[in-house]
CSV table of C-alpha atoms and ligand atoms in Angstrom, one decimal:
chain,number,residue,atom,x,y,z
A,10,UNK,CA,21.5,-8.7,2.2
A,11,UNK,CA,19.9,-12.1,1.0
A,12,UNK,CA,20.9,-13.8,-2.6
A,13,UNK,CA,18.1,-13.1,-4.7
A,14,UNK,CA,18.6,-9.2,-3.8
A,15,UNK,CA,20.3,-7.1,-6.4
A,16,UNK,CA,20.2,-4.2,-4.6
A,17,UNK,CA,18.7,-2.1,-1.3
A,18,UNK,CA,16.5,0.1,-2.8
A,19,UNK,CA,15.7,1.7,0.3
A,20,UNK,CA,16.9,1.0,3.8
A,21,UNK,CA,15.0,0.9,6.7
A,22,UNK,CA,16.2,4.3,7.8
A,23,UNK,CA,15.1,5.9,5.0
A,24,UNK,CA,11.9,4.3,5.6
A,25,UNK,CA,11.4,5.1,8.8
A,26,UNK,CA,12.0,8.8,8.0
A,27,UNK,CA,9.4,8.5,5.2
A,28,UNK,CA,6.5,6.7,7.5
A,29,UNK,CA,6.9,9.8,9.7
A,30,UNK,CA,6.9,12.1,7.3
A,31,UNK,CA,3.5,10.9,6.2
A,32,UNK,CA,2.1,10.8,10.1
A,33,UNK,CA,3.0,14.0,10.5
A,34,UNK,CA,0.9,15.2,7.1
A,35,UNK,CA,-2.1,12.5,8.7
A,36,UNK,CA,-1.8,14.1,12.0
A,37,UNK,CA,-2.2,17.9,10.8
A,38,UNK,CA,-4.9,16.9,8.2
A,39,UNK,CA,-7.0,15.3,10.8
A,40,UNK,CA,-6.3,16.8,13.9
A,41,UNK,CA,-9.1,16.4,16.7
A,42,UNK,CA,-10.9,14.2,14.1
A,43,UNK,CA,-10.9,10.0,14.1
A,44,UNK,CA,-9.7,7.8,11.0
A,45,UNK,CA,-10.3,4.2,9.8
A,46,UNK,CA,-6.9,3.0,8.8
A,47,UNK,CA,-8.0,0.2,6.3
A,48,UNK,CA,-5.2,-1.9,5.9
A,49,UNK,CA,-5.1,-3.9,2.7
A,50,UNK,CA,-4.1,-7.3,3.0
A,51,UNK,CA,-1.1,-8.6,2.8
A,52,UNK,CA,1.5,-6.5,1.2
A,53,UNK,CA,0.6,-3.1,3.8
A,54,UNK,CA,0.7,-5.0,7.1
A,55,UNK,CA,4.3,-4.3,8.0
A,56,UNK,CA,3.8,-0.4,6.5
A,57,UNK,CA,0.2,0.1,8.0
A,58,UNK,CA,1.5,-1.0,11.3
A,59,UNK,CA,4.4,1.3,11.9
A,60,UNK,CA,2.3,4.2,10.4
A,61,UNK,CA,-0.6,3.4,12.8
A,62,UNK,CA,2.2,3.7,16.1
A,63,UNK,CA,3.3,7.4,14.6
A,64,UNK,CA,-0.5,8.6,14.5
A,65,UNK,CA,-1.8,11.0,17.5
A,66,UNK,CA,-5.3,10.7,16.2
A,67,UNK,CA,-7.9,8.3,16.8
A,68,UNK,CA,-7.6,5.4,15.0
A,69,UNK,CA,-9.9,2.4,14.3
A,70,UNK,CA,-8.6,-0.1,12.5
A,71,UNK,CA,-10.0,-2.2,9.5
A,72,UNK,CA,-8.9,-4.8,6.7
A,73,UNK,CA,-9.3,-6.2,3.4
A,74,UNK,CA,-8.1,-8.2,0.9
A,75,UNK,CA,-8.9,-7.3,-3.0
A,76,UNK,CA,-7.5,-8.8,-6.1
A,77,UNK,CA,-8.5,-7.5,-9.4
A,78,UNK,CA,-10.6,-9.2,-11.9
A,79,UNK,CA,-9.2,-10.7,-15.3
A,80,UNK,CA,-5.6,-11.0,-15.7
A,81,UNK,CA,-3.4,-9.4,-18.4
A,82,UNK,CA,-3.3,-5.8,-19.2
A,83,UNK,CA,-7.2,-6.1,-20.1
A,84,UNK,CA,-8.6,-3.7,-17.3
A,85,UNK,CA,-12.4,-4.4,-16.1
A,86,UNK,CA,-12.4,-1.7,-13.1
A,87,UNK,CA,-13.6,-4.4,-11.1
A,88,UNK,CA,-12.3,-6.1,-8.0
A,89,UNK,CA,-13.1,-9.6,-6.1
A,90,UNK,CA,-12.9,-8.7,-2.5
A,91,UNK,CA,-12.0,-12.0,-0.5
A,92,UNK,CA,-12.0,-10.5,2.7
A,93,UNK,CA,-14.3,-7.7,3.8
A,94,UNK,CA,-14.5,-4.7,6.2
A,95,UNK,CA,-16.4,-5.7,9.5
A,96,UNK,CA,-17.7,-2.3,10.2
A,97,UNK,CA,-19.9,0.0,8.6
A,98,UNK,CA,-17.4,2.6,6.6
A,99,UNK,CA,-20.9,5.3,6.1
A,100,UNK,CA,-19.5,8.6,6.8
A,101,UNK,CA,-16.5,7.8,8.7
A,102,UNK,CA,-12.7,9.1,7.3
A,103,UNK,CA,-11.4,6.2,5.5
A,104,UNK,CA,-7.6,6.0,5.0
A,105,UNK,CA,-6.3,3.3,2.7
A,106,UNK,CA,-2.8,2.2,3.7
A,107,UNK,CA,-1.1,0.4,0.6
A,108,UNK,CA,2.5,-0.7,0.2
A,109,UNK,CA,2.8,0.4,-3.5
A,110,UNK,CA,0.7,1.7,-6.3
A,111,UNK,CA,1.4,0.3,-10.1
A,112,UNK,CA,-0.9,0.3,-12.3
A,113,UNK,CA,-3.7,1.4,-9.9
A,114,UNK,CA,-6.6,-0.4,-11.5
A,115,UNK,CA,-7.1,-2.0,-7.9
A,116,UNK,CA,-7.2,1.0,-5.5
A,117,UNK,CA,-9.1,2.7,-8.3
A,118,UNK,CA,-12.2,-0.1,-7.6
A,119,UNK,CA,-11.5,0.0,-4.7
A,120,UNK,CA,-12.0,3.4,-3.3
A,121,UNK,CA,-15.0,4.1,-6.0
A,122,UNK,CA,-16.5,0.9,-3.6
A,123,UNK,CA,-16.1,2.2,-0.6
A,124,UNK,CA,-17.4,5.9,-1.7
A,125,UNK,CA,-20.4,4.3,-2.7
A,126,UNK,CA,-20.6,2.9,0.7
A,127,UNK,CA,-20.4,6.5,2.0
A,128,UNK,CA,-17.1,6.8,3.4
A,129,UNK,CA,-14.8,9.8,3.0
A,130,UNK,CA,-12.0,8.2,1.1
A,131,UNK,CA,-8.1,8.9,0.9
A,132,UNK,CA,-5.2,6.7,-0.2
A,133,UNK,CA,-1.6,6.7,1.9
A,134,UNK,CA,0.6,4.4,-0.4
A,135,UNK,CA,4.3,3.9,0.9
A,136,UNK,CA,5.8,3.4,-3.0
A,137,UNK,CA,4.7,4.0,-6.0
A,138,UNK,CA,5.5,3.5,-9.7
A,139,UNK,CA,4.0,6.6,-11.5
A,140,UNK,CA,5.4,5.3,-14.9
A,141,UNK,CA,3.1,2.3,-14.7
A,142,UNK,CA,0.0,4.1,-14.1
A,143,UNK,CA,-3.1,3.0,-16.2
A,144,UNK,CA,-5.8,4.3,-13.5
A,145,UNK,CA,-6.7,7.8,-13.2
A,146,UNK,CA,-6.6,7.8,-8.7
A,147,UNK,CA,-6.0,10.5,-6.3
A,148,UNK,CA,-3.3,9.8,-4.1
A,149,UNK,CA,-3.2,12.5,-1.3
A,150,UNK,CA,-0.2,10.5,0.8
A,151,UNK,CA,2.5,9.2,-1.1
A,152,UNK,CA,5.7,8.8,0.8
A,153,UNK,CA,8.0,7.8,-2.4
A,154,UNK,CA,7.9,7.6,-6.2
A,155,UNK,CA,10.2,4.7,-7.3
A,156,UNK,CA,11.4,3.8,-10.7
A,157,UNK,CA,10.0,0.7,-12.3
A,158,UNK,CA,11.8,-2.2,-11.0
A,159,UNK,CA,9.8,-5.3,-9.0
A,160,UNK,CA,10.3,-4.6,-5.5
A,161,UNK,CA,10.5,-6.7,-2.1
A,162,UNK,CA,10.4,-6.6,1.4
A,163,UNK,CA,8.8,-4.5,4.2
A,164,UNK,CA,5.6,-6.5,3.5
A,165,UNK,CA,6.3,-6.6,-0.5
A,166,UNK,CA,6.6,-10.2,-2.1
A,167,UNK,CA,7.5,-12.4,-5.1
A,168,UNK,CA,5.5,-15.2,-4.7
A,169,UNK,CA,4.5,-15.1,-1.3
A,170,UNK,CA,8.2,-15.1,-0.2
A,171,UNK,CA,10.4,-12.0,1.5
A,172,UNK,CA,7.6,-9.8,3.2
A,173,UNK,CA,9.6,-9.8,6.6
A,174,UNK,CA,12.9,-7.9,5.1
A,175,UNK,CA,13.0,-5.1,7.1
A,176,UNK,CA,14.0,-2.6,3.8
A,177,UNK,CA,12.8,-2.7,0.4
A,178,UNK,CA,14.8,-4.6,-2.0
A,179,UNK,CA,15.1,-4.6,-5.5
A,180,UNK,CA,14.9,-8.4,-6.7
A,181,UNK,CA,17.0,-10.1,-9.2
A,182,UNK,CA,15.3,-10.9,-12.4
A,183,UNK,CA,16.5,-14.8,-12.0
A,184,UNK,CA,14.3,-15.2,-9.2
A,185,UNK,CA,11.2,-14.2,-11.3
A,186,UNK,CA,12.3,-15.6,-14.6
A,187,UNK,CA,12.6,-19.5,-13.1
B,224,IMP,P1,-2.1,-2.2,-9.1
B,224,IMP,O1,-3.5,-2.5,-9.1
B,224,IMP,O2,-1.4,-2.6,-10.5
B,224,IMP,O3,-1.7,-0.8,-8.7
B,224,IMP,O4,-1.4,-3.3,-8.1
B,224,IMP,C1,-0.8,-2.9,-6.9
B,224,IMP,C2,-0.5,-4.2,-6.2
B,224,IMP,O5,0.4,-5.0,-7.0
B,224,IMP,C3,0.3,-3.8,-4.9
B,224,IMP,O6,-0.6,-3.6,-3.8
B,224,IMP,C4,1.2,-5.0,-4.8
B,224,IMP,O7,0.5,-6.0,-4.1
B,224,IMP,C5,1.5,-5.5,-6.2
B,224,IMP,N1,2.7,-4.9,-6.7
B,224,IMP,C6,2.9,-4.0,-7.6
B,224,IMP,N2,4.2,-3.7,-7.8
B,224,IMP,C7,4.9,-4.5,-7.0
B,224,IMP,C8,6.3,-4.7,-6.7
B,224,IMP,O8,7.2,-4.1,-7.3
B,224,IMP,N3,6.6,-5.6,-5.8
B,224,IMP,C9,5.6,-6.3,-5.1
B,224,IMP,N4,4.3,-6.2,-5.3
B,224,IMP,C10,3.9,-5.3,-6.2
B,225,MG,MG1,-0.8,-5.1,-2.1
């Protein structure tokens, strides 16, 4: 375990064990059927990527990047995209792969956008933080509710820095105070 790490929140067992739980709820939901794994940039790489290798389906594979508009708790329900989809989502069985869900004013834009594009949307989030909720958004895969502490690792940052831990780490509140 690295300094700035107060504690393993969960290990990379645990995770593993809870990516195949959730390809084995994809893989009966959509059996004989294809999927768009969009894969939301950065955070869900290292998530979206063992998911995609426990999937028996067809999958396609698509990305974006998304940041909400406004800062602070003010919530506009809109988002910037900074990188696109390449393909035309119309009709096709969308799956959003996210690392964690907080607040859930992003994903919330996000999959009203891409319903309005015509896509058949549903969200697969590895975490989430269901006491930070603002956003009312229907999560049909959710692999673990976590309590509200800032988390790292497997893909999850502070600051651009400990994506490629291979568990999920609670941070010390130093690192973000300084
Ligand atoms: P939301 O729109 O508030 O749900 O924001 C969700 C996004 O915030 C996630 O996709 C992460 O990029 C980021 N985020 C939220 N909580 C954490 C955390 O504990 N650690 C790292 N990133 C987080
Ligand atoms: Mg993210």
């Amino acid at each position: 375990m690295i300094k700035e790490i107060k504690s393993i929140l969960v290990s990379a067992e645990e995770i593993d064990k809870t990516v195949e739980k959730l390809a084995q709820r994809i893989n009966a939901d959509y059996a004989g059927k294809s999927i768009v794994l969009l894969i939301i940039l950065k955070g869900s790489v290292v998530f979206a990527s063992d998911l995609m290798r426990k999937l028996d389906i067809d999958v396609t594979l698509e990305f974006m990047q998304v940041s909400s508009y406004g800062g602070g708790s003010v919530s506009t329900g809109q988002i910037k995209i900074t990188k696109d989809a390449q393909t035309d989502l119309n009709g096709r069985n969308v799956i959003i792969a996210e690392d964690i869900i907080d607040s859930g004013n992003t994903l919330k834009a996000l999959t009203e956008l891409l319903k309005k594009r015509g896509a058949n949307v549903e969200v697969c989030t590895l975490l989430s933080k269901p006491s930070r909720r603002e956003a009312q958004v229907d999560v049909k895969y959710i692999g673990m509710e976590i309590p509200d502490e800032f988390v790292v690792g497997y893909g999850m940052d502070y600051d651009e820095k400990f994506r490629s831990l291979p568990y999920i780490g609670i941070l010390k509140e130093e690192v973000y105070a300084d």
